[in-house]
mmCIF file of C-alpha atoms and ligand atoms in Angstrom:
data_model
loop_
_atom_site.group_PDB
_atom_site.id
_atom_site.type_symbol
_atom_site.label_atom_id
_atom_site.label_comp_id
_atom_site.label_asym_id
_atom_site.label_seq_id
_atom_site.Cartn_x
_atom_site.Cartn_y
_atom_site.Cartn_z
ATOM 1 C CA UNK Q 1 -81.255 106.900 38.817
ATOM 2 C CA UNK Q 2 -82.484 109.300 36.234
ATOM 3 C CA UNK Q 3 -84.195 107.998 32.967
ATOM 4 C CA UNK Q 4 -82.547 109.522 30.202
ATOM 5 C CA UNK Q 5 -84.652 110.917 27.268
ATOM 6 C CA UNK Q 6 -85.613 108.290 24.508
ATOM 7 C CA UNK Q 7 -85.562 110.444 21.594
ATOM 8 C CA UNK Q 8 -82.146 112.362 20.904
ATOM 9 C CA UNK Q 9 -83.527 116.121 20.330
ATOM 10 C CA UNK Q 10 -81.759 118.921 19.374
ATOM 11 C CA UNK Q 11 -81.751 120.286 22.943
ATOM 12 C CA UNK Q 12 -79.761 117.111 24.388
ATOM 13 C CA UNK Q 13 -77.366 116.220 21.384
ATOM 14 C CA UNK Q 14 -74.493 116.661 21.947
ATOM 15 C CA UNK Q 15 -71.439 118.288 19.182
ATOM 16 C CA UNK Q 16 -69.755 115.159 18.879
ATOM 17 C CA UNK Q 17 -70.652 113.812 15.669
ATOM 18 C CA UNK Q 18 -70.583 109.970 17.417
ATOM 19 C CA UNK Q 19 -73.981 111.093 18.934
ATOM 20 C CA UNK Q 20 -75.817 112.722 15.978
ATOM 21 C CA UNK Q 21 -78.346 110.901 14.119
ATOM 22 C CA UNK Q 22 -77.809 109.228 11.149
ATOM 23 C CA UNK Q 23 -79.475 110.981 7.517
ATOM 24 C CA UNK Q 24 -82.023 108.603 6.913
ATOM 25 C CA UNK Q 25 -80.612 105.336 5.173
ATOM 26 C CA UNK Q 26 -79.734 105.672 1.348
ATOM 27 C CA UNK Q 27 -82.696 104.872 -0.705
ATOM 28 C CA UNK Q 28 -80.368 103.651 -3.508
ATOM 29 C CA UNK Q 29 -77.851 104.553 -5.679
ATOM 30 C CA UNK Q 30 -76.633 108.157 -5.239
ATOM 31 C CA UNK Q 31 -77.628 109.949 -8.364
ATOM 32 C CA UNK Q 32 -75.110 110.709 -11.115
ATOM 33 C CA UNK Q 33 -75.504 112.572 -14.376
ATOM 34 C CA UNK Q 34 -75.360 109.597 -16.555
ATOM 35 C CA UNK Q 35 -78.075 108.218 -14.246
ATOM 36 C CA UNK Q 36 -80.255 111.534 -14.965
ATOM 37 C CA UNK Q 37 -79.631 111.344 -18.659
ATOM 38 C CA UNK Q 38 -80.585 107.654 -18.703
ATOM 39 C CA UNK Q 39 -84.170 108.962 -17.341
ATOM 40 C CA UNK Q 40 -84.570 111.110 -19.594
ATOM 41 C CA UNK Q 41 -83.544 108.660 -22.361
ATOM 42 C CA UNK Q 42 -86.062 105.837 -20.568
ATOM 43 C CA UNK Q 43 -88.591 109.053 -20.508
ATOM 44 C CA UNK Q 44 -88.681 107.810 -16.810
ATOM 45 C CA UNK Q 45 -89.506 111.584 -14.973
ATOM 46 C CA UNK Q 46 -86.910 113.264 -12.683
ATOM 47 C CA UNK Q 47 -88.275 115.208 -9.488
ATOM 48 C CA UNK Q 48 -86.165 117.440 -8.055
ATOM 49 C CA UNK Q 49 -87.017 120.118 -4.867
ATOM 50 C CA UNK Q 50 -85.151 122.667 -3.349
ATOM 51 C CA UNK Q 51 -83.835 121.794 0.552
ATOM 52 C CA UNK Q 52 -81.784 124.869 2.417
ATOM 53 C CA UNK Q 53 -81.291 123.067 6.190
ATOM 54 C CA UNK Q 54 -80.250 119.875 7.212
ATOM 55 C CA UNK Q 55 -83.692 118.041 8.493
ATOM 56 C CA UNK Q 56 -85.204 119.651 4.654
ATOM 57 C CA UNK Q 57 -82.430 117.870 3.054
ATOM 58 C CA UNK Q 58 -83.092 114.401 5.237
ATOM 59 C CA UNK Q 59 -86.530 114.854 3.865
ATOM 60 C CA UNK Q 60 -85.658 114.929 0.817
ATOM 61 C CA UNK Q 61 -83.713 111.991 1.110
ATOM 62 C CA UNK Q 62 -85.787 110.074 2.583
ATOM 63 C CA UNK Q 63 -89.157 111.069 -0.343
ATOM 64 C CA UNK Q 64 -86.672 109.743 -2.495
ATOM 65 C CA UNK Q 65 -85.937 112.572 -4.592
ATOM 66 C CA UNK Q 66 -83.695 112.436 -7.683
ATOM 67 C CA UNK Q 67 -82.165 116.434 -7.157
ATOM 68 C CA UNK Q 68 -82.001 118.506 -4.673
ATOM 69 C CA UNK Q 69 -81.350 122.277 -5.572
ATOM 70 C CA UNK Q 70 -79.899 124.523 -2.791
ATOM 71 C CA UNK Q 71 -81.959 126.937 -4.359
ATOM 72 C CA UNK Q 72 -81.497 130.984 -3.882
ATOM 73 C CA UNK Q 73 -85.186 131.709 -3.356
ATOM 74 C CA UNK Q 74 -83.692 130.605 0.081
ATOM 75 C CA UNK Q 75 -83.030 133.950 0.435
ATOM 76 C CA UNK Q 76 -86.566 134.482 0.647
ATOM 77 C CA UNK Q 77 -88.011 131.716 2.368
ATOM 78 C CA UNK Q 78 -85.346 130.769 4.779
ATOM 79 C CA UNK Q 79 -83.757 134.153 5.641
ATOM 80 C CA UNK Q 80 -86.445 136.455 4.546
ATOM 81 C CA UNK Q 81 -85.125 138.945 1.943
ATOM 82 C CA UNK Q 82 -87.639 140.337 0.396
ATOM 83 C CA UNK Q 83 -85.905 138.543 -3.256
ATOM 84 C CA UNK Q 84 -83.695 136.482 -4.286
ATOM 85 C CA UNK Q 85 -80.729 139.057 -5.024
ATOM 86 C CA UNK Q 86 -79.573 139.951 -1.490
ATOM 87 C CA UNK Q 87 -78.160 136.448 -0.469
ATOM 88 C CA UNK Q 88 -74.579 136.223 -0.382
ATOM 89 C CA UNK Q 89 -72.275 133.312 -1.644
ATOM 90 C CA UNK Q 90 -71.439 132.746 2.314
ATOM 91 C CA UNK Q 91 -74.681 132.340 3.314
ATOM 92 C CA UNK Q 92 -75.458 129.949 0.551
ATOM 93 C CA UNK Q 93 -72.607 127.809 1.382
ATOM 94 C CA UNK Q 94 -73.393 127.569 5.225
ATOM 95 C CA UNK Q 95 -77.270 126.592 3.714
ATOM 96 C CA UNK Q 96 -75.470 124.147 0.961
ATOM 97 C CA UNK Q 97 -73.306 122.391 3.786
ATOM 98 C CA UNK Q 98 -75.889 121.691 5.689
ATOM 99 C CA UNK Q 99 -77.826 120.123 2.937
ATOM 100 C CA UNK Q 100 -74.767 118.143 2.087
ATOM 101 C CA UNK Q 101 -75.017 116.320 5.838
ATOM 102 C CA UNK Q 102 -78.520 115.203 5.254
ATOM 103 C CA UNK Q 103 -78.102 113.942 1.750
ATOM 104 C CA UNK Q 104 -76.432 110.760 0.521
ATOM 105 C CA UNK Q 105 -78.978 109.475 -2.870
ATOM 106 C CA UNK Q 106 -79.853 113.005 -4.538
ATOM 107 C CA UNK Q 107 -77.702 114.667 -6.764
ATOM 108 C CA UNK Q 108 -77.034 118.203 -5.116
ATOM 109 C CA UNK Q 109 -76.808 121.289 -6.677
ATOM 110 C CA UNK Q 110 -75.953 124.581 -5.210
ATOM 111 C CA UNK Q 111 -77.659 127.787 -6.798
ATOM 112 C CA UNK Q 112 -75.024 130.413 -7.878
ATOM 113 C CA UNK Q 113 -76.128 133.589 -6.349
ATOM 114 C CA UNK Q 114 -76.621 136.885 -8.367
ATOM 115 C CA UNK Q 115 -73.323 138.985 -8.712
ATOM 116 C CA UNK Q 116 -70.887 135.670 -7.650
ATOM 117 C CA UNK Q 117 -70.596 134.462 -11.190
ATOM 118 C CA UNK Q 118 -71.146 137.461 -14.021
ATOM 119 C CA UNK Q 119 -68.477 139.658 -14.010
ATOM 120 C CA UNK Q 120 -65.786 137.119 -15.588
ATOM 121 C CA UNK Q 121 -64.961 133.708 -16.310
ATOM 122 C CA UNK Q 122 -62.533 133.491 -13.394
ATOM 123 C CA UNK Q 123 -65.119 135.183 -10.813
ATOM 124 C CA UNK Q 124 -68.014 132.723 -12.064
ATOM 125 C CA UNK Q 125 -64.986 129.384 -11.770
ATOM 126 C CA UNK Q 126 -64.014 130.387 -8.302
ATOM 127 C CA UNK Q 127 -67.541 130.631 -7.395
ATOM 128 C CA UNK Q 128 -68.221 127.841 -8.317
ATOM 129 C CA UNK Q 129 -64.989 126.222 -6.969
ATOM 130 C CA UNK Q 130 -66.150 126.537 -3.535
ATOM 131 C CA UNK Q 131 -70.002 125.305 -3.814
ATOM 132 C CA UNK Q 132 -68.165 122.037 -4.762
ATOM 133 C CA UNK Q 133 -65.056 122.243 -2.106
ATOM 134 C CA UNK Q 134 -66.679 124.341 1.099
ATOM 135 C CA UNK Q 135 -70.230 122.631 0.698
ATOM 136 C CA UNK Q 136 -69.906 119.011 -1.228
ATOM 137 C CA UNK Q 137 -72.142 119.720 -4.069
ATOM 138 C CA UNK Q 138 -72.141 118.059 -6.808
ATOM 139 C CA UNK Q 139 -72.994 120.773 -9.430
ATOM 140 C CA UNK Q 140 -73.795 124.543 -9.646
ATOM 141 C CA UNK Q 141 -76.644 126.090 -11.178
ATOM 142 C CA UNK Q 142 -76.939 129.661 -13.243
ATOM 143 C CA UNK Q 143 -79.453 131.963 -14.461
ATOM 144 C CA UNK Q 144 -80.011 133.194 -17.996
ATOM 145 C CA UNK Q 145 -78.389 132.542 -21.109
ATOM 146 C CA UNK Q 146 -76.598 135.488 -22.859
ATOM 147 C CA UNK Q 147 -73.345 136.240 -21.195
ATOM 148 C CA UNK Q 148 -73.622 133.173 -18.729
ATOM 149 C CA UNK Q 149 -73.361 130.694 -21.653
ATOM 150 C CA UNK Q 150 -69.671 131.295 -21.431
ATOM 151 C CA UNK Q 151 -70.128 131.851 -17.650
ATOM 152 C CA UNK Q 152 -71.280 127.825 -17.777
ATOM 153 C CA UNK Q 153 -68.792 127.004 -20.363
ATOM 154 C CA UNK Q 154 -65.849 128.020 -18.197
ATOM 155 C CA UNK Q 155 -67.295 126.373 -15.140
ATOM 156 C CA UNK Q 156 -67.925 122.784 -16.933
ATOM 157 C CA UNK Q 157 -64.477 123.493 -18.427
ATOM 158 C CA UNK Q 158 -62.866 123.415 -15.345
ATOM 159 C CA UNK Q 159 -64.590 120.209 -14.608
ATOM 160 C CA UNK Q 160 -67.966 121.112 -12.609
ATOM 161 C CA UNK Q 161 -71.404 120.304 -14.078
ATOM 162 C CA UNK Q 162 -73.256 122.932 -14.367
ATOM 163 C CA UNK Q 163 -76.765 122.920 -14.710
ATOM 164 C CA UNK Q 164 -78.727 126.126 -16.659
ATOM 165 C CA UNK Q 165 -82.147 128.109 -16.206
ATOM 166 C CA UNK Q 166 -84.313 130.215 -18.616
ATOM 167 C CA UNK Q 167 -87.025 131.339 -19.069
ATOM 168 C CA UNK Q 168 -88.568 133.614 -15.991
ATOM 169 C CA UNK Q 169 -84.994 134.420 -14.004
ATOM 170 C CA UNK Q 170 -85.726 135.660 -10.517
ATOM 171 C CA UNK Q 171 -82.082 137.064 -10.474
ATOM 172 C CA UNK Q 172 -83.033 139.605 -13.359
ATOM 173 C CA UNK Q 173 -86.267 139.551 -12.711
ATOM 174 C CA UNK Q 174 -86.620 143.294 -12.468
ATOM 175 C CA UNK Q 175 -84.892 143.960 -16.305
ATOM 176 C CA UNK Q 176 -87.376 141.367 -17.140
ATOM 177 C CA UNK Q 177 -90.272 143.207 -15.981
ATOM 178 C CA UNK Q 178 -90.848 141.324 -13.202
ATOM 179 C CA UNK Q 179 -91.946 138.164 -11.880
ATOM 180 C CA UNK Q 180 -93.908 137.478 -15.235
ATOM 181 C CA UNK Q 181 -94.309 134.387 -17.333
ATOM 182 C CA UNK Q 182 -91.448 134.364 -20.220
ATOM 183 C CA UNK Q 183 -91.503 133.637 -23.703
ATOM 184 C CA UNK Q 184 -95.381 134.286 -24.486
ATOM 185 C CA UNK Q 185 -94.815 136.347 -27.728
ATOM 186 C CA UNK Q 186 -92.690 134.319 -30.896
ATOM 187 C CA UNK Q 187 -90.078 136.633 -30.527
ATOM 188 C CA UNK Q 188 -89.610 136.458 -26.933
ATOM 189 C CA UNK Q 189 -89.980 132.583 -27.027
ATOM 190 C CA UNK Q 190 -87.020 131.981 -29.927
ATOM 191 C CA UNK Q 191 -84.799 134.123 -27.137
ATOM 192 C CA UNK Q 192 -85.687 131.885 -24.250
ATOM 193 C CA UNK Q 193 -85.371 128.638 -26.759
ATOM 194 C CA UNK Q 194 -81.851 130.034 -28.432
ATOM 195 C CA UNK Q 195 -80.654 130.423 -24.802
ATOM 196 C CA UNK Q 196 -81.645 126.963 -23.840
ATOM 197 C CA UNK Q 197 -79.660 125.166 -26.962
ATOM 198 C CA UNK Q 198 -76.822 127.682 -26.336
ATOM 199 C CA UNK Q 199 -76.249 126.881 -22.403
ATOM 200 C CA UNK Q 200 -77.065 122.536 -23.671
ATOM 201 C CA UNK Q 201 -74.256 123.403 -26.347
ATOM 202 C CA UNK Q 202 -71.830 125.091 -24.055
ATOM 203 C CA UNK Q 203 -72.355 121.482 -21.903
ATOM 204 C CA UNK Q 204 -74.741 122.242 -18.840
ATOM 205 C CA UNK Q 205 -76.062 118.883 -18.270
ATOM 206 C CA UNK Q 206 -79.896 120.252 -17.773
ATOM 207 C CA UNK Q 207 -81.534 123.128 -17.540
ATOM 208 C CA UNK Q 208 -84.460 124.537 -15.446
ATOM 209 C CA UNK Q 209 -87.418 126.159 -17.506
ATOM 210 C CA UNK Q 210 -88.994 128.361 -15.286
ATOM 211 C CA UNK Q 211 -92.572 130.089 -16.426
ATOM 212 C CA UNK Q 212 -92.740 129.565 -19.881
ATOM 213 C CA UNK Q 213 -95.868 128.884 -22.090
ATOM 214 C CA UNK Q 214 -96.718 124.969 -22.429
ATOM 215 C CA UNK Q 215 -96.097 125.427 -25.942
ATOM 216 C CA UNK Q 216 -92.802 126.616 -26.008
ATOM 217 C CA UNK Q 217 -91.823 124.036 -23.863
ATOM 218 C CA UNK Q 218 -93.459 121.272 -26.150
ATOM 219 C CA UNK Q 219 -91.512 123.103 -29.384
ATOM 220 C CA UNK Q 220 -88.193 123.496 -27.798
ATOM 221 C CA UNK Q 221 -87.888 119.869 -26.361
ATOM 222 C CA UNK Q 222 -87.485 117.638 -29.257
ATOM 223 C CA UNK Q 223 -84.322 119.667 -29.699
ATOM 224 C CA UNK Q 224 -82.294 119.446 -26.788
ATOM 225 C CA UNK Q 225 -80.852 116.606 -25.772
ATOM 226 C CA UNK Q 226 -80.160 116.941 -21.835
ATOM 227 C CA UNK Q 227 -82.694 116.588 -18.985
ATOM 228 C CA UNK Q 228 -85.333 119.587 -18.883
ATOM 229 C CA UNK Q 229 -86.598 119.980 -15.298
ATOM 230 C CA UNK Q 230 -89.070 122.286 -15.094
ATOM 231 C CA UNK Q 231 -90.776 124.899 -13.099
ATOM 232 C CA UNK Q 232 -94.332 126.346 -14.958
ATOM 233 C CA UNK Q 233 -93.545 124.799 -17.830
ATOM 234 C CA UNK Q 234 -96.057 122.175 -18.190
ATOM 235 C CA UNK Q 235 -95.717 118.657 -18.165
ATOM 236 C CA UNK Q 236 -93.291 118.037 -21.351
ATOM 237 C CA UNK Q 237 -90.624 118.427 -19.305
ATOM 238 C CA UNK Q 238 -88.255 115.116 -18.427
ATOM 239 C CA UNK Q 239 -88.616 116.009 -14.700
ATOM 240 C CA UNK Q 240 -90.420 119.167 -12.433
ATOM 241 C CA UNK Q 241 -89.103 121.184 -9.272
ATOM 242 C CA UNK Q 242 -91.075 123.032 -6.720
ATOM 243 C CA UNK Q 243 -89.276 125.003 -4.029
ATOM 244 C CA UNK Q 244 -89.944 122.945 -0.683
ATOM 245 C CA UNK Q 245 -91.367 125.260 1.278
ATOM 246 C CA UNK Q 246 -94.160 126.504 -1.326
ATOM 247 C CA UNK Q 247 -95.097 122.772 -1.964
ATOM 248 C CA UNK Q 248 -95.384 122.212 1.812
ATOM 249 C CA UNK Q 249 -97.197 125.352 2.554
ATOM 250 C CA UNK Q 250 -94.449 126.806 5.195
ATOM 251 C CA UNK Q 251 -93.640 129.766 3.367
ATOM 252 C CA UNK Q 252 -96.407 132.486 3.728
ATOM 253 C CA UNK Q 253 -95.617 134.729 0.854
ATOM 254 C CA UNK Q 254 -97.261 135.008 -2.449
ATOM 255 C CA UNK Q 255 -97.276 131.598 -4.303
ATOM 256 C CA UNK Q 256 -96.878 131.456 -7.933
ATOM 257 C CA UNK Q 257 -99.289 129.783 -10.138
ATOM 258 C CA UNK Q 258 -97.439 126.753 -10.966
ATOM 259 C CA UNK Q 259 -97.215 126.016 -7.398
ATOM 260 C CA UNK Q 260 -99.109 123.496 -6.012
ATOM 261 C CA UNK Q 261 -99.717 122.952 -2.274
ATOM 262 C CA UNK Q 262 -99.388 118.991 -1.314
ATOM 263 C CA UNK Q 263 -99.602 120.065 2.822
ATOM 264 C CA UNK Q 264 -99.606 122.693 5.103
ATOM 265 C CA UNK Q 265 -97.384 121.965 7.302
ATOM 266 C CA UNK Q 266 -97.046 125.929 8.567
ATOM 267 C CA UNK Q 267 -100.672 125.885 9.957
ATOM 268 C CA UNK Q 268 -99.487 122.744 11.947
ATOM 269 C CA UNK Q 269 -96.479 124.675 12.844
ATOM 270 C CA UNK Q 270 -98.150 127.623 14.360
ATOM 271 C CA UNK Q 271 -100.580 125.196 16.508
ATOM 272 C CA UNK Q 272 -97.910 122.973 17.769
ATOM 273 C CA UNK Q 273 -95.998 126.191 19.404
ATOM 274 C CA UNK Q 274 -99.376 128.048 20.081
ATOM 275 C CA UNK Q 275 -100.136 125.033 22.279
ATOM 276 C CA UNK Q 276 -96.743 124.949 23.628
ATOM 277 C CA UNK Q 277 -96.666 128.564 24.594
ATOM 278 C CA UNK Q 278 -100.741 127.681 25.672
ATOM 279 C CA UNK Q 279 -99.501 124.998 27.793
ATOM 280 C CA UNK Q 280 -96.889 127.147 29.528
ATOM 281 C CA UNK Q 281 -99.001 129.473 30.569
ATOM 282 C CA UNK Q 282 -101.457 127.128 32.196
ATOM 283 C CA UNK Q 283 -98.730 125.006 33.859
ATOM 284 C CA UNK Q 284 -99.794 122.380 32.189
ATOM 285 C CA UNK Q 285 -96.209 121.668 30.953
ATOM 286 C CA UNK Q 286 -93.993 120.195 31.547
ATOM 287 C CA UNK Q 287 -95.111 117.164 33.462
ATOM 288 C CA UNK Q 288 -93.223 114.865 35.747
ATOM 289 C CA UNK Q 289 -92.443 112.612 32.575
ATOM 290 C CA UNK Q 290 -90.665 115.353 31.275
ATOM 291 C CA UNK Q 291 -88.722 115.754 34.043
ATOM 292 C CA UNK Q 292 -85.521 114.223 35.672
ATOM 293 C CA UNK Q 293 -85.134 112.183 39.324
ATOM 294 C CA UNK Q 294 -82.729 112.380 42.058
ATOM 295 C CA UNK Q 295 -82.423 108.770 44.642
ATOM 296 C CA UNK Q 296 -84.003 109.603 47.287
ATOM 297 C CA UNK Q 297 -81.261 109.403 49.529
ATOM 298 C CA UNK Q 298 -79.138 111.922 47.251
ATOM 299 C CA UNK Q 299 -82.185 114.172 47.742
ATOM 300 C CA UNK Q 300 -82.051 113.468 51.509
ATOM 301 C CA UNK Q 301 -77.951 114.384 51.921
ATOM 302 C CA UNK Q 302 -78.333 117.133 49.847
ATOM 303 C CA UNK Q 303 -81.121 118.504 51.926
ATOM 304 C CA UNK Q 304 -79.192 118.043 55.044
ATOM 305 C CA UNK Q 305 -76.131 120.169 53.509
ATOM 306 C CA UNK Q 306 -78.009 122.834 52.484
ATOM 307 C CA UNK Q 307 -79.662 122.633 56.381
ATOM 308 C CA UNK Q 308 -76.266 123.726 57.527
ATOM 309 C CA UNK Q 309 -74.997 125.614 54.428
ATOM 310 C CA UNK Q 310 -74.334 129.156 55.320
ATOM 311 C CA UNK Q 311 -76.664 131.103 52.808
HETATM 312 O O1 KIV H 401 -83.844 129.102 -6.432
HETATM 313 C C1 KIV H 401 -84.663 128.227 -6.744
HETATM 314 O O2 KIV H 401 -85.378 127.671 -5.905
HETATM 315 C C2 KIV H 401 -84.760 127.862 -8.152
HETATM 316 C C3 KIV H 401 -85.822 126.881 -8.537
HETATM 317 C C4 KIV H 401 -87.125 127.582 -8.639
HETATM 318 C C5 KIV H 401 -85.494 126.189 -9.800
HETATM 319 O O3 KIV H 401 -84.031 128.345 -8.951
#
C-alpha cells in the first residue's frame, strides 16, 4: 500500500473545503472598533500590516496583529505595476477574499483603489458596498482629504467604517510631486492636519499618516480623538503599519525610509528554489521518500499485461 503524504501541500489538496487547512486558531477576540478605540484610550499601541494572499493573511493571524490592510501597494508588490494606480477594484477584491479566508482576530480593511470612489458619493458607496459583501471586510480605507471627506462621509453613512489617510498619498502621488515626505513647510502641514480633523469629523474611525514630519504628528495628535496608525510618522502615533512584504524583505523594489527590514525572507526564497531547480538537474531529487509504491504483486500482474498488451 502506498504511504500517503504527511503534510497536506498545495499540490495534493484537494477543492473541497472539508480537506483544506484550518487559518491558524484565533488568537483572541476578533478585533472591533470599540476594541481599537479602547487602545488608543489605554495608550496600549495598535500594529497593523498589510496581507494580499491567503498564507500572508494566516500570518498575520497567527503574529497576532490588531489590522490587517488589504493594502493597494499590492498592486506593486503582488502583481507588479509599476504604482499603485493601475489596480482595479476586481483585482483587489479577489486579493481581499483571500485575505478574508485566512483571517478570523484582525480587523480587515480593504484599500479603495484610485478612480473606484472619487467621482460621486454613489460611485465611492457602491465601491465600497462590495469590499464588505464580495470580500468580508470589515472596513474600507481612502486617500486624501479634500473631496473624499464627503467621499468617507457617505460611505460611514451608509453604515461602513471607513478608515482615512493623509499625509504622503501614493494614489496622487504624482500632483503631489511625488513620492515625497508631506507636510514639512507650516503651510503644507495645517493642510495635511485640517484634512485629518475633517475626515475624524466626517466619522472615519482612524486614519493612516503616511510620511509626515515627527512634529506634525506630535502637534496634530492631542486633537483628534480616533486611533492614528501610522506610516513615517514617528512614534506618537496610537499604532504603526508597514506593508508586509517591505518589512519581510520579499519585495525587491526601492524601500522607503520609514521601512524597516525585520527578515529577508526573499533571499531565502531564491535559495530554496535555486536548490530545487539545483537538485533537479543533478537528479538528486526527488528521492524514493518522495515517491509512491505499488504491492509487489500489483507490479507483477501489471507487468504480465503489458507482456501481452498489443503496443
Ligand atoms: O496600500 C497600502 O499598503 C497602504 C499602507 C501603506 C497604509 O496604504
Amino acid at each position: 500500500m502506498s504511504a500517503g503524504p504527511k503534510v497536506p501541500t498545495a499540490g495534493n489538496r484537494s477543492k473541497d473545503s472539508a480537506s483544506l487547512p484550518n487559518p491558524s486558531p484565533a488568537k483572541g477576540k476578533p478585533v472591533t472598533l470599540s476594541s481599537l478605540a479602547e487602545k488608543k484610550a489605554l495608550g496600549e499601541p495598535i500594529a497593523m500590516v498589510t496581507a494580499y494572499d491567503y498564507p500572508s493573511a494566516g500570518v498575520a493571524e497567527e503574529a497576532g496583529v490588531d489590522v490587517v490592510l488589504v493594502g493597494d501597494s499590492a498592486a506593486m508588490t503582488v502583481l507588479g505595476y509599476p504604482s499603485t494606480v493601475p489596480v482595479s477594484v476586481d483585482e483587489m477584491l479577489m486579493l481581499a477574499a483571500a485575505v478574508r479566508r485566512g483571517l478570523r482576530t484582525p480587523l480587515l480593511v480593504g484599500d479603495l483603489p484610485f478612480g473606484s470612489y472619487e467621482v460621486s458619493d454613489e460611485q465611492a458607496v457602491a465601491t465600497a458596498q462590495r469590499f464588505i459583501k464580495e470580500a468580508g471586510c470589515d472596513a474600507v480605507k481612502l486617500e486624501r482629504g479634500g473631496s473624499s471627506v464627503q467621499r468617507a462621509r457617505a460611505i460611514v453613512g451608509a453604515g461602513i467604517p471607513v478608515m482615512g489617510h493623509v499625509g504622503l498619498t501614493p494614489q496622487t502621488a504624482t500632483a503631489l510631486g511625488g513620492y515625497r515626505s508631506q507636510g514639512r513647510t507650516a503651510d503644507r502641514a495645517l493642510e495635511v492636519v485640517e484634512d485629518a480633523m475633517a475626515l475624524e469629523e466626517a466619522g472615519c474611525f482612524s486614519i493612516v499618516f503616511e510620511a509626515i514630519p515627527s512634529d506634525v504628528t506630535d502637534l496634530v495628535m492631542p486633537r483628534l480623538e480616533i486611533p492614528v496608525i501610522g506610516i513615517g510618522a514617528g512614534p506618537a502615533t496610537d499604532g504603526q503599519v508597514l506593508v508586509f512584504h517591505d518589512l519581510l524583505g520579499i519585495y525587491d523594489g526601492h524601500a522607503a525610509r520609514f521601512v524597516k527590514r525585520y527578515a529577508n525572507v526573499r533571499e531565502q526564497m531564491v535559495a530554496g528554489v535555486h536548490a530545487f531547480a539545483e537538485d533537479v538537474r543533478a537528479r538528486r531529487y526527488p528521492e524514493a521518500e518522495h515517491g509512491y509504491t505499488m504491492a509487489p504483486d500489483e507490479r507483477e500482474r501489471l507487468k504480465e499485461i503489458l507482456a501481452t498488451h498489443r503496443n
